[in-house]
GROMACS .gro file of C-alpha atoms in nm:
model
  431
    1MET     CA    1  12.721   7.433   9.599
    2LEU     CA    2  12.412   7.512   9.384
    3ALA     CA    3  12.121   7.278   9.503
    4ASP     CA    4  11.957   7.084   9.203
    5PRO     CA    5  11.691   7.319   9.053
    6ARG     CA    6  11.470   7.032   9.030
    7SER     CA    7  11.451   7.022   9.393
    8HIS     CA    8  11.302   7.270   9.692
    9GLY     CA    9  11.651   7.438   9.687
   10LEU     CA   10  11.676   7.675   9.993
   11TRP     CA   11  11.371   7.549  10.126
   12GLU     CA   12  11.454   7.180  10.179
   13CYS     CA   13  11.791   7.295  10.334
   14THR     CA   14  11.655   7.484  10.571
   15ALA     CA   15  11.313   7.318  10.682
   16PRO     CA   16  11.257   7.093  10.980
   17ALA     CA   17  11.227   6.731  10.862
   18ALA     CA   18  10.899   6.574  10.697
   19PRO     CA   19  10.710   6.338  10.931
   20ALA     CA   20  10.770   5.995  10.910
   21THR     CA   21  10.560   5.833  10.612
   22THR     CA   22  10.555   5.526  10.367
   23ALA     CA   23  10.427   5.430  10.066
   24LEU     CA   24  10.064   5.277  10.087
   25SER     CA   25  10.061   4.873  10.032
   26GLY     CA   26   9.785   4.635  10.018
   27GLN     CA   27   9.435   4.781  10.092
   28VAL     CA   28   9.307   5.075  10.300
   29THR     CA   29   8.911   5.169  10.345
   30THR     CA   30   8.854   5.530  10.466
   31ARG     CA   31   8.557   5.806  10.476
   32VAL     CA   32   8.790   6.041  10.239
   33ALA     CA   33   9.069   6.009  10.026
   34ILE     CA   34   9.246   6.331   9.933
   35VAL     CA   35   9.504   6.346   9.640
   36GLY     CA   36   9.762   6.529   9.685
   37ALA     CA   37   9.988   6.676  10.001
   38GLY     CA   38  10.019   7.045   9.934
   39TYR     CA   39   9.847   7.296  10.146
   40THR     CA   40   9.489   7.241  10.022
   41GLY     CA   41   9.505   6.869  10.082
   42LEU     CA   42   9.662   6.872  10.433
   43SER     CA   43   9.437   7.133  10.533
   44ALA     CA   44   9.138   6.945  10.437
   45ALA     CA   45   9.296   6.625  10.593
   46LEU     CA   46   9.346   6.824  10.922
   47ASN     CA   47   9.020   6.972  10.943
   48LEU     CA   48   8.866   6.609  10.861
   49ALA     CA   49   9.061   6.435  11.128
   50ALA     CA   50   9.004   6.716  11.391
   51ALA     CA   51   8.593   6.654  11.331
   52GLY     CA   52   8.664   6.281  11.378
   53ILE     CA   53   8.631   6.173  10.969
   54GLU     CA   54   8.852   5.935  10.872
   55ALA     CA   55   9.093   6.101  10.606
   56VAL     CA   56   9.386   5.936  10.392
   57VAL     CA   57   9.617   6.146  10.217
   58LEU     CA   58   9.819   6.060   9.878
   59ASP     CA   59  10.105   6.183   9.725
   60GLY     CA   60  10.277   6.059   9.420
   61ALA     CA   61  10.590   6.226   9.551
   62GLU     CA   62  10.630   6.368   9.902
   63VAL     CA   63  10.484   6.611  10.161
   64GLY     CA   64  10.503   6.946   9.955
   65PHE     CA   65  10.668   6.832   9.648
   66GLY     CA   66  10.477   7.066   9.419
   67GLY     CA   67  10.424   7.445   9.435
   68SER     CA   68  10.366   7.392   9.837
   69GLY     CA   69  10.723   7.350   9.854
   70ARG     CA   70  10.878   7.571   9.584
   71ASN     CA   71  10.710   7.898   9.624
   72VAL     CA   72  10.840   8.234   9.752
   73GLY     CA   73  10.667   8.222  10.081
   74LEU     CA   74  10.451   8.529  10.063
   75VAL     CA   75  10.130   8.476  10.245
   76ASN     CA   76   9.913   8.726  10.055
   77ALA     CA   77   9.547   8.831  10.072
   78GLY     CA   78   9.343   8.837   9.791
   79MET     CA   79   9.403   8.735   9.446
   80TRP     CA   80   9.553   8.904   9.135
   81VAL     CA   81   9.192   9.025   9.027
   82MET     CA   82   9.104   9.380   9.146
   83PRO     CA   83   8.859   9.374   9.447
   84ASP     CA   84   8.578   9.542   9.281
   85ASP     CA   85   8.633   9.335   8.948
   86LEU     CA   86   8.556   9.011   9.154
   87PRO     CA   87   8.166   9.015   9.182
   88GLY     CA   88   8.155   9.114   8.833
   89THR     CA   89   8.366   8.822   8.719
   90LEU     CA   90   8.182   8.542   8.929
   91GLY     CA   91   7.860   8.697   8.980
   92GLU     CA   92   7.665   8.781   9.319
   93PRO     CA   93   7.732   8.636   9.595
   94TYR     CA   94   8.043   8.448   9.501
   95GLY     CA   95   8.236   8.766   9.427
   96GLU     CA   96   8.214   8.893   9.778
   97ARG     CA   97   8.198   8.564   9.969
   98LEU     CA   98   8.531   8.528   9.778
   99LEU     CA   99   8.686   8.821   9.915
  100SER     CA  100   8.595   8.807  10.247
  101LEU     CA  101   8.751   8.451  10.235
  102LEU     CA  102   9.077   8.534  10.088
  103GLY     CA  103   9.100   8.854  10.276
  104ASN     CA  104   9.069   8.677  10.604
  105ALA     CA  105   9.311   8.371  10.455
  106PRO     CA  106   9.641   8.473  10.606
  107ALA     CA  107   9.501   8.515  10.963
  108GLU     CA  108   9.354   8.171  10.938
  109VAL     CA  109   9.742   8.043  10.856
  110PHE     CA  110   9.916   8.229  11.100
  111ASP     CA  111   9.645   8.061  11.363
  112LEU     CA  112   9.692   7.754  11.255
  113ILE     CA  113  10.104   7.831  11.272
  114ASP     CA  114  10.055   7.929  11.621
  115ARG     CA  115   9.778   7.658  11.720
  116HIS     CA  116  10.018   7.386  11.605
  117ALA     CA  117  10.328   7.527  11.667
  118ILE     CA  118  10.479   7.468  11.343
  119ALA     CA  119  10.804   7.587  11.280
  120CYS     CA  120  10.817   7.784  10.954
  121GLU     CA  121  10.997   8.101  11.019
  122ALA     CA  122  10.657   8.301  11.027
  123GLU     CA  123  10.669   8.680  11.006
  124ARG     CA  124  10.344   8.848  10.996
  125THR     CA  125  10.496   9.191  10.929
  126GLY     CA  126  10.270   9.247  10.584
  127THR     CA  127  10.380   9.237  10.225
  128LEU     CA  128  10.480   9.517   9.950
  129HIS     CA  129  10.339   9.534   9.635
  130CYS     CA  130  10.604   9.762   9.464
  131ALA     CA  131  10.530   9.990   9.148
  132ASP     CA  132  10.852  10.060   8.896
  133ASP     CA  133  10.670  10.286   8.665
  134GLU     CA  134  10.357  10.556   8.682
  135LYS     CA  135  10.130  10.280   8.530
  136GLY     CA  136  10.215  10.053   8.829
  137VAL     CA  137  10.168  10.352   9.103
  138ARG     CA  138   9.791  10.405   8.923
  139GLU     CA  139   9.737  10.051   8.961
  140LEU     CA  140   9.831  10.073   9.323
  141ARG     CA  141   9.644  10.347   9.449
  142GLU     CA  142   9.329  10.183   9.250
  143ARG     CA  143   9.401   9.865   9.428
  144ALA     CA  144   9.436  10.071   9.770
  145ARG     CA  145   9.117  10.279   9.741
  146GLN     CA  146   8.907   9.926   9.667
  147TRP     CA  147   9.034   9.755   9.966
  148GLN     CA  148   9.001  10.069  10.193
  149ALA     CA  149   8.642  10.122  10.079
  150ARG     CA  150   8.645   9.774  10.224
  151GLY     CA  151   8.758   9.890  10.575
  152VAL     CA  152   9.092   9.749  10.513
  153ALA     CA  153   9.380   9.919  10.636
  154VAL     CA  154   9.629   9.927  10.336
  155ARG     CA  155   9.835  10.179  10.301
  156LEU     CA  156   9.989  10.322   9.990
  157LEU     CA  157  10.359  10.437  10.016
  158ASP     CA  158  10.522  10.723   9.849
  159GLY     CA  159  10.877  10.656   9.681
  160ALA     CA  160  11.094  10.768   9.991
  161GLU     CA  161  10.939  10.545  10.231
  162THR     CA  162  10.908  10.289   9.953
  163CYS     CA  163  11.292  10.289   9.921
  164ARG     CA  164  11.344  10.329  10.295
  165MET     CA  165  11.117   9.997  10.356
  166THR     CA  166  11.256   9.818  10.068
  167GLY     CA  167  11.619   9.949  10.060
  168SER     CA  168  11.616   9.997   9.687
  169VAL     CA  169  11.548  10.291   9.478
  170ALA     CA  170  11.383  10.077   9.205
  171TYR     CA  171  11.026  10.147   9.295
  172ARG     CA  172  10.810  10.470   9.296
  173ALA     CA  173  10.566  10.377   9.537
  174ALA     CA  174  10.426  10.021   9.707
  175LEU     CA  175  10.094   9.918   9.870
  176LEU     CA  176  10.164   9.759  10.262
  177ASP     CA  177   9.892   9.529  10.314
  178PRO     CA  178   9.924   9.431  10.690
  179ARG     CA  179   9.705   9.142  10.679
  180ALA     CA  180   9.988   8.956  10.493
  181GLY     CA  181  10.329   8.813  10.561
  182THR     CA  182  10.599   8.538  10.492
  183ILE     CA  183  10.684   8.191  10.578
  184GLN     CA  184  10.906   7.906  10.478
  185PRO     CA  185  10.674   7.746  10.252
  186LEU     CA  186  10.816   7.391  10.290
  187ALA     CA  187  10.852   7.375  10.646
  188TYR     CA  188  10.461   7.519  10.676
  189ALA     CA  189  10.348   7.217  10.435
  190ARG     CA  190  10.537   6.979  10.653
  191GLY     CA  191  10.431   7.141  10.964
  192LEU     CA  192  10.030   7.089  10.852
  193ALA     CA  193  10.152   6.713  10.756
  194ALA     CA  194  10.239   6.649  11.122
  195ALA     CA  195   9.946   6.851  11.266
  196ALA     CA  196   9.715   6.605  11.012
  197ILE     CA  197   9.903   6.302  11.146
  198ALA     CA  198   9.857   6.388  11.493
  199ALA     CA  199   9.482   6.453  11.494
  200GLY     CA  200   9.440   6.117  11.329
  201ALA     CA  201   9.477   6.156  10.955
  202ARG     CA  202   9.707   5.893  10.766
  203VAL     CA  203   9.926   6.036  10.494
  204PHE     CA  204  10.114   5.787  10.239
  205THR     CA  205  10.382   5.955  10.007
  206ARG     CA  206  10.533   5.786   9.695
  207SER     CA  207  10.201   5.667   9.658
  208PRO     CA  208  10.067   5.812   9.271
  209VAL     CA  209   9.690   5.744   9.209
  210ILE     CA  210   9.696   5.559   8.854
  211GLY     CA  211   9.336   5.477   8.831
  212CYS     CA  212   8.981   5.562   8.996
  213MET     CA  213   8.666   5.353   8.926
  214GLN     CA  214   8.322   5.320   9.117
  215SER     CA  215   8.316   5.019   9.360
  216GLY     CA  216   7.961   4.958   9.462
  217ALA     CA  217   7.855   5.261   9.716
  218ARG     CA  218   8.247   5.371   9.712
  219TYR     CA  219   8.501   5.504   9.479
  220GLN     CA  220   8.829   5.250   9.446
  221LEU     CA  221   9.156   5.461   9.374
  222ASP     CA  222   9.436   5.233   9.240
  223LEU     CA  223   9.753   5.267   9.340
  224PRO     CA  224  10.107   5.088   9.213
  225GLY     CA  225  10.128   4.926   9.585
  226GLY     CA  226   9.730   4.864   9.663
  227GLN     CA  227   9.415   5.038   9.656
  228VAL     CA  228   9.188   5.290   9.878
  229LEU     CA  229   8.835   5.246   9.902
  230ALA     CA  230   8.664   5.599   9.982
  231ASP     CA  231   8.335   5.709  10.034
  232GLN     CA  232   8.415   6.063   9.899
  233VAL     CA  233   8.738   6.203   9.711
  234ILE     CA  234   8.891   6.567   9.694
  235VAL     CA  235   9.133   6.612   9.433
  236ALA     CA  236   9.400   6.869   9.557
  237SER     CA  237   9.721   6.819   9.312
  238ASN     CA  238   9.658   7.163   9.104
  239ALA     CA  239   9.939   7.201   8.849
  240TYR     CA  240  10.104   6.889   8.953
  241GLY     CA  241   9.789   6.656   8.895
  242THR     CA  242   9.860   6.344   8.719
  243GLY     CA  243   9.670   5.994   8.685
  244PRO     CA  244   9.291   5.990   8.664
  245TRP     CA  245   9.201   6.380   8.663
  246THR     CA  246   9.458   6.496   8.427
  247THR     CA  247   9.189   6.718   8.249
  248LEU     CA  248   9.217   6.945   8.553
  249ALA     CA  249   9.565   6.989   8.486
  250GLN     CA  250   9.497   7.065   8.113
  251GLU     CA  251   9.266   7.359   8.241
  252LEU     CA  252   9.590   7.535   8.396
  253MET     CA  253   9.851   7.723   8.218
  254PRO     CA  254  10.152   7.599   8.368
  255LEU     CA  255  10.382   7.913   8.438
  256PRO     CA  256  10.739   7.822   8.556
  257TYR     CA  257  10.891   8.044   8.833
  258PHE     CA  258  11.224   8.035   8.976
  259ASN     CA  259  11.394   8.144   9.299
  260CYS     CA  260  11.764   8.235   9.366
  261ALA     CA  261  11.875   8.280   9.736
  262THR     CA  262  12.218   8.452   9.833
  263PRO     CA  263  12.441   8.338  10.132
  264PRO     CA  264  12.350   8.504  10.451
  265LEU     CA  265  12.408   8.861  10.440
  266PRO     CA  266  12.630   9.064  10.672
  267ASP     CA  267  12.420   9.196  10.923
  268ALA     CA  268  12.519   9.569  10.819
  269VAL     CA  269  12.400   9.476  10.488
  270ARG     CA  270  12.073   9.284  10.584
  271ARG     CA  271  11.939   9.574  10.798
  272THR     CA  272  11.944   9.761  10.494
  273ILE     CA  273  11.696   9.548  10.317
  274LEU     CA  274  11.328   9.509  10.403
  275SER     CA  275  11.423   9.628  10.733
  276GLY     CA  276  11.072   9.563  10.846
  277ARG     CA  277  11.061   9.157  10.724
  278GLN     CA  278  10.782   9.212  10.462
  279GLY     CA  279  10.795   9.017  10.173
  280ALA     CA  280  10.787   9.208   9.831
  281TRP     CA  281  10.698   9.157   9.465
  282ASP     CA  282  10.636   9.393   9.189
  283THR     CA  283  10.386   9.556   8.900
  284ARG     CA  284  10.652   9.487   8.613
  285ARG     CA  285  10.495   9.233   8.335
  286ILE     CA  286  10.772   8.990   8.417
  287LEU     CA  287  10.748   9.047   8.818
  288ARG     CA  288  11.037   9.009   9.034
  289SER     CA  289  10.963   8.873   9.396
  290PHE     CA  290  11.216   8.939   9.684
  291ARG     CA  291  11.213   8.860  10.057
  292MET     CA  292  11.461   8.772  10.324
  293ASP     CA  293  11.450   8.438  10.525
  294GLN     CA  294  11.551   8.398  10.892
  295ALA     CA  295  11.932   8.356  10.844
  296GLY     CA  296  11.929   8.691  10.633
  297ARG     CA  297  11.951   8.548  10.265
  298LEU     CA  298  11.773   8.752  10.010
  299VAL     CA  299  11.563   8.511   9.789
  300PHE     CA  300  11.494   8.671   9.471
  301GLY     CA  301  11.243   8.543   9.179
  302SER     CA  302  11.078   8.579   8.869
  303ILE     CA  303  10.902   8.407   8.561
  304GLY     CA  304  11.110   8.140   8.393
  305ALA     CA  305  11.244   7.756   8.455
  306LEU     CA  306  11.583   7.670   8.544
  307SER     CA  307  11.633   7.451   8.259
  308GLY     CA  308  11.791   7.406   7.947
  309ALA     CA  309  11.871   7.732   7.797
  310GLY     CA  310  11.672   7.890   8.035
  311LEU     CA  311  11.914   7.822   8.314
  312GLY     CA  312  12.190   8.059   8.226
  313VAL     CA  313  11.950   8.321   8.116
  314HIS     CA  314  11.771   8.376   8.452
  315ARG     CA  315  12.047   8.310   8.660
  316ASP     CA  316  12.266   8.596   8.495
  317TRP     CA  317  11.948   8.811   8.476
  318ALA     CA  318  11.880   8.735   8.844
  319ARG     CA  319  12.232   8.827   8.929
  320ARG     CA  320  12.223   9.169   8.722
  321SER     CA  321  11.892   9.275   8.865
  322VAL     CA  322  11.982   9.230   9.245
  323THR     CA  323  12.326   9.402   9.184
  324ARG     CA  324  12.118   9.711   9.038
  325MET     CA  325  11.857   9.659   9.287
  326PHE     CA  326  12.072   9.647   9.604
  327PRO     CA  327  12.398   9.763   9.506
  328GLN     CA  328  12.481   9.759   9.919
  329ILE     CA  329  12.563   9.387   9.886
  330GLY     CA  330  12.827   9.394   9.657
  331PRO     CA  331  12.905   9.087   9.424
  332VAL     CA  332  12.633   8.900   9.420
  333ARG     CA  333  12.620   8.517   9.436
  334PHE     CA  334  12.352   8.251   9.493
  335GLU     CA  335  12.422   7.950   9.684
  336SER     CA  336  12.080   7.799   9.617
  337GLU     CA  337  11.843   7.797   9.319
  338TRP     CA  338  11.503   7.604   9.228
  339PHE     CA  339  11.204   7.623   9.033
  340GLY     CA  340  10.830   7.496   9.017
  341THR     CA  341  10.501   7.555   8.820
  342ILE     CA  342  10.220   7.777   8.877
  343GLY     CA  343   9.853   7.660   8.751
  344MET     CA  344   9.700   7.982   8.602
  345THR     CA  345   9.370   8.015   8.480
  346ALA     CA  346   9.209   8.225   8.186
  347ASP     CA  347   9.084   8.474   8.443
  348SER     CA  348   9.332   8.430   8.723
  349LEU     CA  349   9.091   8.289   8.958
  350PRO     CA  350   9.052   7.958   9.104
  351ARG     CA  351   8.775   7.690   8.997
  352PHE     CA  352   8.584   7.475   9.189
  353HIS     CA  353   8.451   7.153   9.046
  354ARG     CA  354   8.206   6.835   9.108
  355LEU     CA  355   8.403   6.577   8.896
  356ALA     CA  356   8.163   6.327   8.971
  357PRO     CA  357   7.891   6.248   9.270
  358GLY     CA  358   8.126   6.253   9.592
  359ILE     CA  359   8.445   6.377   9.372
  360VAL     CA  360   8.540   6.737   9.457
  361ALA     CA  361   8.848   6.955   9.366
  362ILE     CA  362   8.968   7.303   9.377
  363CYS     CA  363   9.254   7.424   9.123
  364GLY     CA  364   9.419   7.729   9.000
  365TYR     CA  365   9.570   7.933   9.248
  366ASN     CA  366   9.776   8.154   9.010
  367GLY     CA  367  10.067   8.256   9.206
  368ARG     CA  368   9.851   8.242   9.538
  369GLY     CA  369   9.885   7.903   9.690
  370ILE     CA  370   9.944   7.946  10.072
  371ALA     CA  371   9.676   8.126  10.197
  372PRO     CA  372   9.389   8.036   9.945
  373GLY     CA  373   9.521   7.653   9.950
  374THR     CA  374   9.437   7.670  10.327
  375VAL     CA  375   9.130   7.806  10.359
  376PHE     CA  376   9.021   7.634  10.025
  377GLY     CA  377   9.105   7.287  10.209
  378ARG     CA  378   8.912   7.372  10.502
  379VAL     CA  379   8.621   7.456  10.269
  380LEU     CA  380   8.625   7.122  10.056
  381ALA     CA  381   8.651   6.956  10.442
  382ASP     CA  382   8.307   7.141  10.480
  383VAL     CA  383   8.208   7.014  10.149
  384VAL     CA  384   8.242   6.636  10.186
  385ARG     CA  385   8.122   6.663  10.557
  386GLY     CA  386   7.790   6.811  10.427
  387ILE     CA  387   7.817   7.116  10.640
  388THR     CA  388   7.839   7.363  10.349
  389ASP     CA  389   7.622   7.315  10.030
  390ASP     CA  390   7.697   7.440   9.676
  391ALA     CA  391   7.484   7.776   9.740
  392ALA     CA  392   7.709   7.865  10.029
  393LEU     CA  393   8.043   7.833   9.845
  394PRO     CA  394   8.275   8.104   9.761
  395LEU     CA  395   8.329   7.964   9.384
  396PRO     CA  396   8.014   7.866   9.144
  397VAL     CA  397   8.046   7.509   9.033
  398THR     CA  398   8.197   7.495   8.662
  399ASP     CA  399   8.295   7.236   8.429
  400VAL     CA  400   8.664   7.178   8.356
  401ARG     CA  401   8.751   7.388   8.059
  402PRO     CA  402   9.086   7.404   7.902
  403PRO     CA  403   9.180   7.757   7.808
  404GLY     CA  404   9.225   7.818   7.435
  405PHE     CA  405   9.548   7.815   7.280
  406ARG     CA  406   9.687   7.674   7.596
  407ARG     CA  407  10.024   7.547   7.449
  408ALA     CA  408  10.092   7.834   7.237
  409ARG     CA  409  10.046   8.073   7.544
  410GLN     CA  410  10.222   7.827   7.760
  411ILE     CA  411  10.530   7.853   7.499
  412PHE     CA  412  10.500   8.220   7.482
  413TYR     CA  413  10.520   8.277   7.857
  414GLU     CA  414  10.822   8.028   7.860
  415THR     CA  415  10.986   8.207   7.563
  416GLY     CA  416  10.877   8.582   7.633
  417ALA     CA  417  11.041   8.529   8.032
  418CYS     CA  418  11.376   8.384   7.857
  419LEU     CA  419  11.391   8.662   7.604
  420ALA     CA  420  11.294   8.943   7.857
  421HIS     CA  421  11.559   8.878   8.084
  422ALA     CA  422  11.792   8.849   7.802
  423ALA     CA  423  11.738   9.134   7.655
  424GLY     CA  424  11.598   9.335   7.961
  425GLU     CA  425  11.261   9.364   7.765
  426ARG     CA  426  10.925   9.327   7.905
  427VAL     CA  427  10.640   9.063   7.770
  428LYS     CA  428  10.314   9.070   7.900
  429THR     CA  429  10.275   8.738   8.136
  430ARG     CA  430   9.906   8.774   8.234
  431GLY     CA  431   9.568   8.894   8.085
   0.00000   0.00000   0.00000
């Protein structure tokens, strides 16, 4: 039976159980309150607790409910923006700092997984960025040149090697990034929560923050069941933010993304698809992503929401696409499907905000939440601890600015993806 697309689909079915948590009741006092139990918030809590600092995590739903439990599971290095463009976009010294931070971010993720024995199907075998036309080949060639100039051992594969590694004739080239890999994303979020709790953090679920006000020298966060009094606040809700900081969500263009998973494939078939256990995505404007889980299921995804008219359109397109790309599978059926929301920014780069004295936030991961969310959680922990000041950050402090024509662009993306999947045409999804 297909999973409810409002849920986490396959990831909910195969992840270890979440650590036991309850809704907040009464009044709690803490040094740092963290809003959001995704990668950023849980990483911040783990780092604070490990340093002996009280931290309370609050989530309106469950651990990993948002993008942290719904994404493809690719642990990527860098962002969408070309490496050489970052210094020009952010200015010096932020561009090179961000490149260094995000280039090393997958290693930090896998180190946390090893250190805390997080069972999340971790595969540190790299990722494949695949080109389906000559324009895509030129993009990958230039991306490879820029990373290699920085000493990174990425490798551009020709069509024959790309076919061998992906198991499909759909692509003309691919960029292999050995820094990267894949995980079971919801399992990783739950493992971070367990590690944070073991270190001394407190995590409350089903506890939405509905108000925030100054109360003497502290902030009072109001929840349906009580209050939290905190010296400092980290807002880590990204595209799923509600409550008193809705301006953060308004800064982002919500982009729906769906995934469908086949049943476990026969051994003879699974050995022909991504035999090196890499995760992959491509250079198409309406991009496709694909990877295998530990049990041999093919997880295939693209832009779009599995709701309303889009449910049948995207599901049928995914089935046709998998059939064309991997005919060795035979008749394609999906046992699970789900979707979530990506928080996009106008320049495809994250934002760091000081929302008030003692309240900080980072948002806008643009579909690269696992590694950036993990390392930015650590950065935010260092900021509230006072060991990193604004001058040493990898991002400049900026005001919250909603993008122009936000709703119109959101409708364009959603409608464009639906039309493209229905007609097999391409529309621009980022820029």
